[in-house]
Coordinates of C-alpha atoms in Angstrom, one line a residue:
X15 CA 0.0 0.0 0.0
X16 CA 1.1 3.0 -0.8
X17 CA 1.2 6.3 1.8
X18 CA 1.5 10.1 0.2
X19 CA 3.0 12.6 3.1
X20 CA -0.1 15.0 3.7
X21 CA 2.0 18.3 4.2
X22 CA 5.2 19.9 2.9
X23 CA 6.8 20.2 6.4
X24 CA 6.5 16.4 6.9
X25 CA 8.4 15.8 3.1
X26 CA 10.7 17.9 3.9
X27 CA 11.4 15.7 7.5
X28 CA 11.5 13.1 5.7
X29 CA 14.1 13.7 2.8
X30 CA 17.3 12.9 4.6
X31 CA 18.3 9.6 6.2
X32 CA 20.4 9.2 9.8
X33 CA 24.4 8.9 10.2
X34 CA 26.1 5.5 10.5
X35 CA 29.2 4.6 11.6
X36 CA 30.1 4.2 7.5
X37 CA 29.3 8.3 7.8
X38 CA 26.2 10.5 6.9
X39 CA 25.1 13.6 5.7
X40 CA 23.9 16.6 7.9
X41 CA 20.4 15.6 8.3
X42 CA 17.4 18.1 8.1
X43 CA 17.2 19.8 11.1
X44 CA 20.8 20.6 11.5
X45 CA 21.5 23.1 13.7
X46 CA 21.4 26.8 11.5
X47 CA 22.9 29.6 13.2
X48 CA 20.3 31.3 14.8
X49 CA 19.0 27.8 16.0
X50 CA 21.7 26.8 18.1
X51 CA 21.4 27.3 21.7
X52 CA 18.4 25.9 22.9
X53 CA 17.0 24.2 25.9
X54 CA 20.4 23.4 27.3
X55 CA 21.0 20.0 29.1
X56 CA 21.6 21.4 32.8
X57 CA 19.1 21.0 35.4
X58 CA 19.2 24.4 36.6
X59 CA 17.7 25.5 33.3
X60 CA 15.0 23.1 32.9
X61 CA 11.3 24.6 32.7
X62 CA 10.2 24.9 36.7
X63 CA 7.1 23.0 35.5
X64 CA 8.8 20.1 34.5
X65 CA 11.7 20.2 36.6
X66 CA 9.7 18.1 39.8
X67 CA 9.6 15.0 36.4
X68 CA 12.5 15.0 35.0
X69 CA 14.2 12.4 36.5
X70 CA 16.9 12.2 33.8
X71 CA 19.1 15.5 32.8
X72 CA 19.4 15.9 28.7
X73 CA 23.0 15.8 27.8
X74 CA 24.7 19.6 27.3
X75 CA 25.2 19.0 23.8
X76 CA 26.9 22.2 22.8
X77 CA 23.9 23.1 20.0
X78 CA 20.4 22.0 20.3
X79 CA 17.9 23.2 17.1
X80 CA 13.9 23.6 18.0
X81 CA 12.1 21.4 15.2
X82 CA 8.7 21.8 14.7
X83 CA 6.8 18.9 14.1
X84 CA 2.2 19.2 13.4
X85 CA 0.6 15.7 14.0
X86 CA -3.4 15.5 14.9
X87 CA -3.8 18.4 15.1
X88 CA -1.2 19.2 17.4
X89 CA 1.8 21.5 17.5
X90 CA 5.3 19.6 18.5
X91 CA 8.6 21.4 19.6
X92 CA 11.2 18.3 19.4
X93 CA 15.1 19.5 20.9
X94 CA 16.9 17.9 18.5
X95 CA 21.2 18.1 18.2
X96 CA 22.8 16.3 15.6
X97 CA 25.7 15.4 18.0
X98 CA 24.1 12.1 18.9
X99 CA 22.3 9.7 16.3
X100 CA 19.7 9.7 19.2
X101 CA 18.6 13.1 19.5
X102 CA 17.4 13.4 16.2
X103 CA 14.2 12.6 14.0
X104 CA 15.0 10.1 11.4
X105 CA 12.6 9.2 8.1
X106 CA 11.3 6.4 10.0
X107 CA 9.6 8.5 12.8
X108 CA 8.1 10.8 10.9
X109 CA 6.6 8.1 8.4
X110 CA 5.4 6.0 11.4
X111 CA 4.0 9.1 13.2
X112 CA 1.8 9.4 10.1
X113 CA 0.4 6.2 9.8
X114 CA -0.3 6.2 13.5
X115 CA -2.3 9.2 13.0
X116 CA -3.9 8.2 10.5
X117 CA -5.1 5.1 11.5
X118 CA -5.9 5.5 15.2
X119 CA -9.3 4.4 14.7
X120 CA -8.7 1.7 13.0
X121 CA -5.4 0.5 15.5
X122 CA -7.1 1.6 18.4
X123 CA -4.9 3.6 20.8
X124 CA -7.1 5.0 22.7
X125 CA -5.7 3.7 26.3
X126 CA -3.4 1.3 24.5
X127 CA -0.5 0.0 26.1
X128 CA 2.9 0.7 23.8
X129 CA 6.5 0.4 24.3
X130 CA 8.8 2.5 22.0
X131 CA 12.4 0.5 21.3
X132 CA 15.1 3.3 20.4
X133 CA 12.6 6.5 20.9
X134 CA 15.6 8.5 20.6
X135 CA 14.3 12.4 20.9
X136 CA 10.8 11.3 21.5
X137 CA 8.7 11.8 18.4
X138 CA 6.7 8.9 17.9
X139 CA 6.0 8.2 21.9
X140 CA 4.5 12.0 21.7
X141 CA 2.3 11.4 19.0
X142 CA 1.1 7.9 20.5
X143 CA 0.2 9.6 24.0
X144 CA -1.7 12.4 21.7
X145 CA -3.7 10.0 20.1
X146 CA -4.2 8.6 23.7
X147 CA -1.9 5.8 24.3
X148 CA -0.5 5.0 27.7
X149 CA 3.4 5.1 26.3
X150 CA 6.4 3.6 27.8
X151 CA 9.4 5.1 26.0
X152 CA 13.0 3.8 26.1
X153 CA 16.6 3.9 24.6
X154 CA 20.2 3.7 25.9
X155 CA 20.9 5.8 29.0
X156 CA 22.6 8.7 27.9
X157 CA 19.7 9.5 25.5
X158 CA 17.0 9.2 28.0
X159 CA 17.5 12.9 29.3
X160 CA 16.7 14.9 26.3
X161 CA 13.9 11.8 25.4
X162 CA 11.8 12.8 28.7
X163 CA 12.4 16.3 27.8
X164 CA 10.6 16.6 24.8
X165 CA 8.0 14.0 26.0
X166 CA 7.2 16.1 29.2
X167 CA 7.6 19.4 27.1
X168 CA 4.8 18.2 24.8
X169 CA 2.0 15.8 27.1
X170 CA 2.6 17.5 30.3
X171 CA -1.5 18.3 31.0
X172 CA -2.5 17.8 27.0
X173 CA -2.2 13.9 27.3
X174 CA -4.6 11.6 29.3
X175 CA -1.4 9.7 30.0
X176 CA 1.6 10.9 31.2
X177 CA 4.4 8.9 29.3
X178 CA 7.1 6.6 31.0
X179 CA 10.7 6.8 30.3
X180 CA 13.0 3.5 30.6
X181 CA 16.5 2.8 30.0
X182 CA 16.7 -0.3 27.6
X183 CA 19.7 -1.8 26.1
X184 CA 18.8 -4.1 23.5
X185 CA 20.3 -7.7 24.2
X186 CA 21.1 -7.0 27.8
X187 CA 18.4 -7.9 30.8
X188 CA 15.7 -8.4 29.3
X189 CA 13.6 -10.7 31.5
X190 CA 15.2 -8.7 34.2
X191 CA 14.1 -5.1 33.2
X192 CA 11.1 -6.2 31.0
X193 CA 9.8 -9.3 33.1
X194 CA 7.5 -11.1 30.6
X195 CA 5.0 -12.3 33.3
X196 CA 4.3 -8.2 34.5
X197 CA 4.9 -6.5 30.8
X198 CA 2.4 -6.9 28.3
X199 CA 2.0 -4.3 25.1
X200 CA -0.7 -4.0 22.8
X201 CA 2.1 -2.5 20.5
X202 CA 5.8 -2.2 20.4
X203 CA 7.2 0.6 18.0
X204 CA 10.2 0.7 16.5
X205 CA 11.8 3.3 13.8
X206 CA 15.0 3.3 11.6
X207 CA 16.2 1.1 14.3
X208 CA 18.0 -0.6 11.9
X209 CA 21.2 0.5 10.1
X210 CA 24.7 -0.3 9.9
X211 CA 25.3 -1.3 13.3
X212 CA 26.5 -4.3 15.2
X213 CA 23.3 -5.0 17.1
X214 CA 20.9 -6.4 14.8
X215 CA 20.7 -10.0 16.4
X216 CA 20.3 -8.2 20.2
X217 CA 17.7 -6.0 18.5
X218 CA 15.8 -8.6 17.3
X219 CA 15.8 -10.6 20.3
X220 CA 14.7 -7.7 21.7
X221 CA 11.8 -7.1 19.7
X222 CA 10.7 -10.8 20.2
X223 CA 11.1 -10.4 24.1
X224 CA 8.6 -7.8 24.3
X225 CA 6.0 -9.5 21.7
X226 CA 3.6 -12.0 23.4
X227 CA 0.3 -13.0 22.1
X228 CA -2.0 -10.3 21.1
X229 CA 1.2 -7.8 20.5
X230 CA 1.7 -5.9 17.4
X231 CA 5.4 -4.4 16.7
X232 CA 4.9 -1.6 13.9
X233 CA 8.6 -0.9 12.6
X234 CA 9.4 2.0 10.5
X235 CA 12.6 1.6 8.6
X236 CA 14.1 3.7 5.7
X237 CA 16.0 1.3 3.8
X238 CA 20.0 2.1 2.6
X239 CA 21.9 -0.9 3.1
X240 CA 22.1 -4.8 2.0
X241 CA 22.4 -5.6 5.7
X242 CA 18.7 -3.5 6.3
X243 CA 17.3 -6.2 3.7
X244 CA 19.0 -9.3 5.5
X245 CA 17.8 -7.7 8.7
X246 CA 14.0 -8.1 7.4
X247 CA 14.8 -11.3 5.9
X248 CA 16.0 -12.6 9.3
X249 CA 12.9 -10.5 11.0
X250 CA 10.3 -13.0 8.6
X251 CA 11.4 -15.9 10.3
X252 CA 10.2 -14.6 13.8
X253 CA 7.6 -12.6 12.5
X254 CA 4.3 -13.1 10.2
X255 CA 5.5 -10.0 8.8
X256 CA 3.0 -7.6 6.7
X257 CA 3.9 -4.4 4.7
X258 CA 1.3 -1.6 5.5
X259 CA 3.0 1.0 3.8
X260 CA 5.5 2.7 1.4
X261 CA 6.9 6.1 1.1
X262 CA 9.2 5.9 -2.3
X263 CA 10.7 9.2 -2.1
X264 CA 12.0 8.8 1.0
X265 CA 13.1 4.3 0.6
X266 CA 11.0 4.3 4.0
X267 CA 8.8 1.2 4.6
X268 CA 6.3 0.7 7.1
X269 CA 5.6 -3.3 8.7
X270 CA 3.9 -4.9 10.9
X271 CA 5.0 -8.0 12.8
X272 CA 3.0 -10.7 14.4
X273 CA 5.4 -12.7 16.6
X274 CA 5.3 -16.5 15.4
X275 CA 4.5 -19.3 18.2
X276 CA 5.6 -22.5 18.1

């Protein structure tokens, strides 16, 4: 099925695919001149109104950019730096944010239960607790400061659920941290998760830790390398995998996985 982005500002977020360790290009949002500077990472300077939340202190990256982000019907201020692959919105995100907006009927997420893998700045956790979805976002520790930043920034008193922020490392303690007889999701997202990296096999372990019966993973994924493609190939054989949607002109592809049980 093919999906058509709705607005210019979402193409334009959409156009330009993350860093890997092979290298990247500056991706859209990079910090202009008059953008740098913002919401720095010390504690001191966090909004009073969130600073009684924020349990984790957003890294004091030398340049932060304010991206503006409009998902139902909704205005979203995302502190993005281009300093850390995880504090900025890739393809992925935005496509996924999309779809979830546009289908919220029809996935139901009102009250939902969902657990982000790699939220990174936060985009796609914000616009699940919008569209009413009790969210549980996580990533690696020295992201989760700027992630409960923008999440707080954006549903503190506009959301019916306040979302939670958890350190996950993919691989590492999972029946530990994510006990599978007290952690059940009615959705686990996931978005351009998958790159050049050395962490596919943990990250897909991961994905089918979190999955029990009933759970559906949505995973967003702009696709640039062979080893994206051997990733899905692999990803078939745990999931029943089905494509839900396209975005050509930006190589993102949207699928939904349906863990397999023997």
């Amino acid at each position: 099925m093919d999906a058509c982005l709705s607005s210019e500002q979402r193409s334009q977020h959409l156009q330009e695919g993350p860093c890997t360790p092979d290298g990247c290009s500056a991706p859209e949002g990079a910090p202009r001149e008059e953008d740098t500077g913002g919401p720095p990472g010390g504690s001191n300077r966090i909004e009073p109104s969130l600073h009684s939340l924020q349990q984790f202190i957003p890294t004091d990256y030398e340049s932060y950019t304010q991206e503006h982000y409009l998902f139902a019907g909704t205005k979203i201020v995302i502190q993005e730096s281009i300093e850390s692959y995880g504090a900025v919105v890739w393809p992925g995100a935005t496509a996924l944010c999309q779809y979830l907006e546009e289908h919220s009927e029809e996935l139901n997420l009102q009250d939902a239960k969902i657990l982000e893998i790699g939220a990174g700045p936060g985009l796609v956790s914000i616009v699940a607790s919008i569209l009413g979805a009790q969210v549980t976002a996580t990533d690696l520790p020295d992201v989760l400061g700027n992630l409960q930043y923008n999440l707080l920034k954006n549903t503190l008193k506009r959301t019916a659920h306040l979302p939670e922020v958890r350190e996950l490392v993919w691989g590492e303690s999972l029946e530990q941290r994510f006990p599978r007889s007290s952690f059940h999701y009615d959705y686990v997202l996931a978005s351009d998760v998958v790159y050049h990296h050395y962490f596919l096999d943990k990250l897909l372990a991961t994905m089918a830790h979190l999955c029990q019966p009933g759970t559906v993973l949505l995973w967003a994924n702009k696709f640039r390398f062979s080893t994206d493609y051997e990733f899905l190939d692999k990803f078939k054989q745990v999931f029943d995998t089905t494509l839900l949607a396209e975005f050509p002109e930006a190589s993102v592809k949207i699928f939904q996985g349906i863990l397999k049980w023997d």
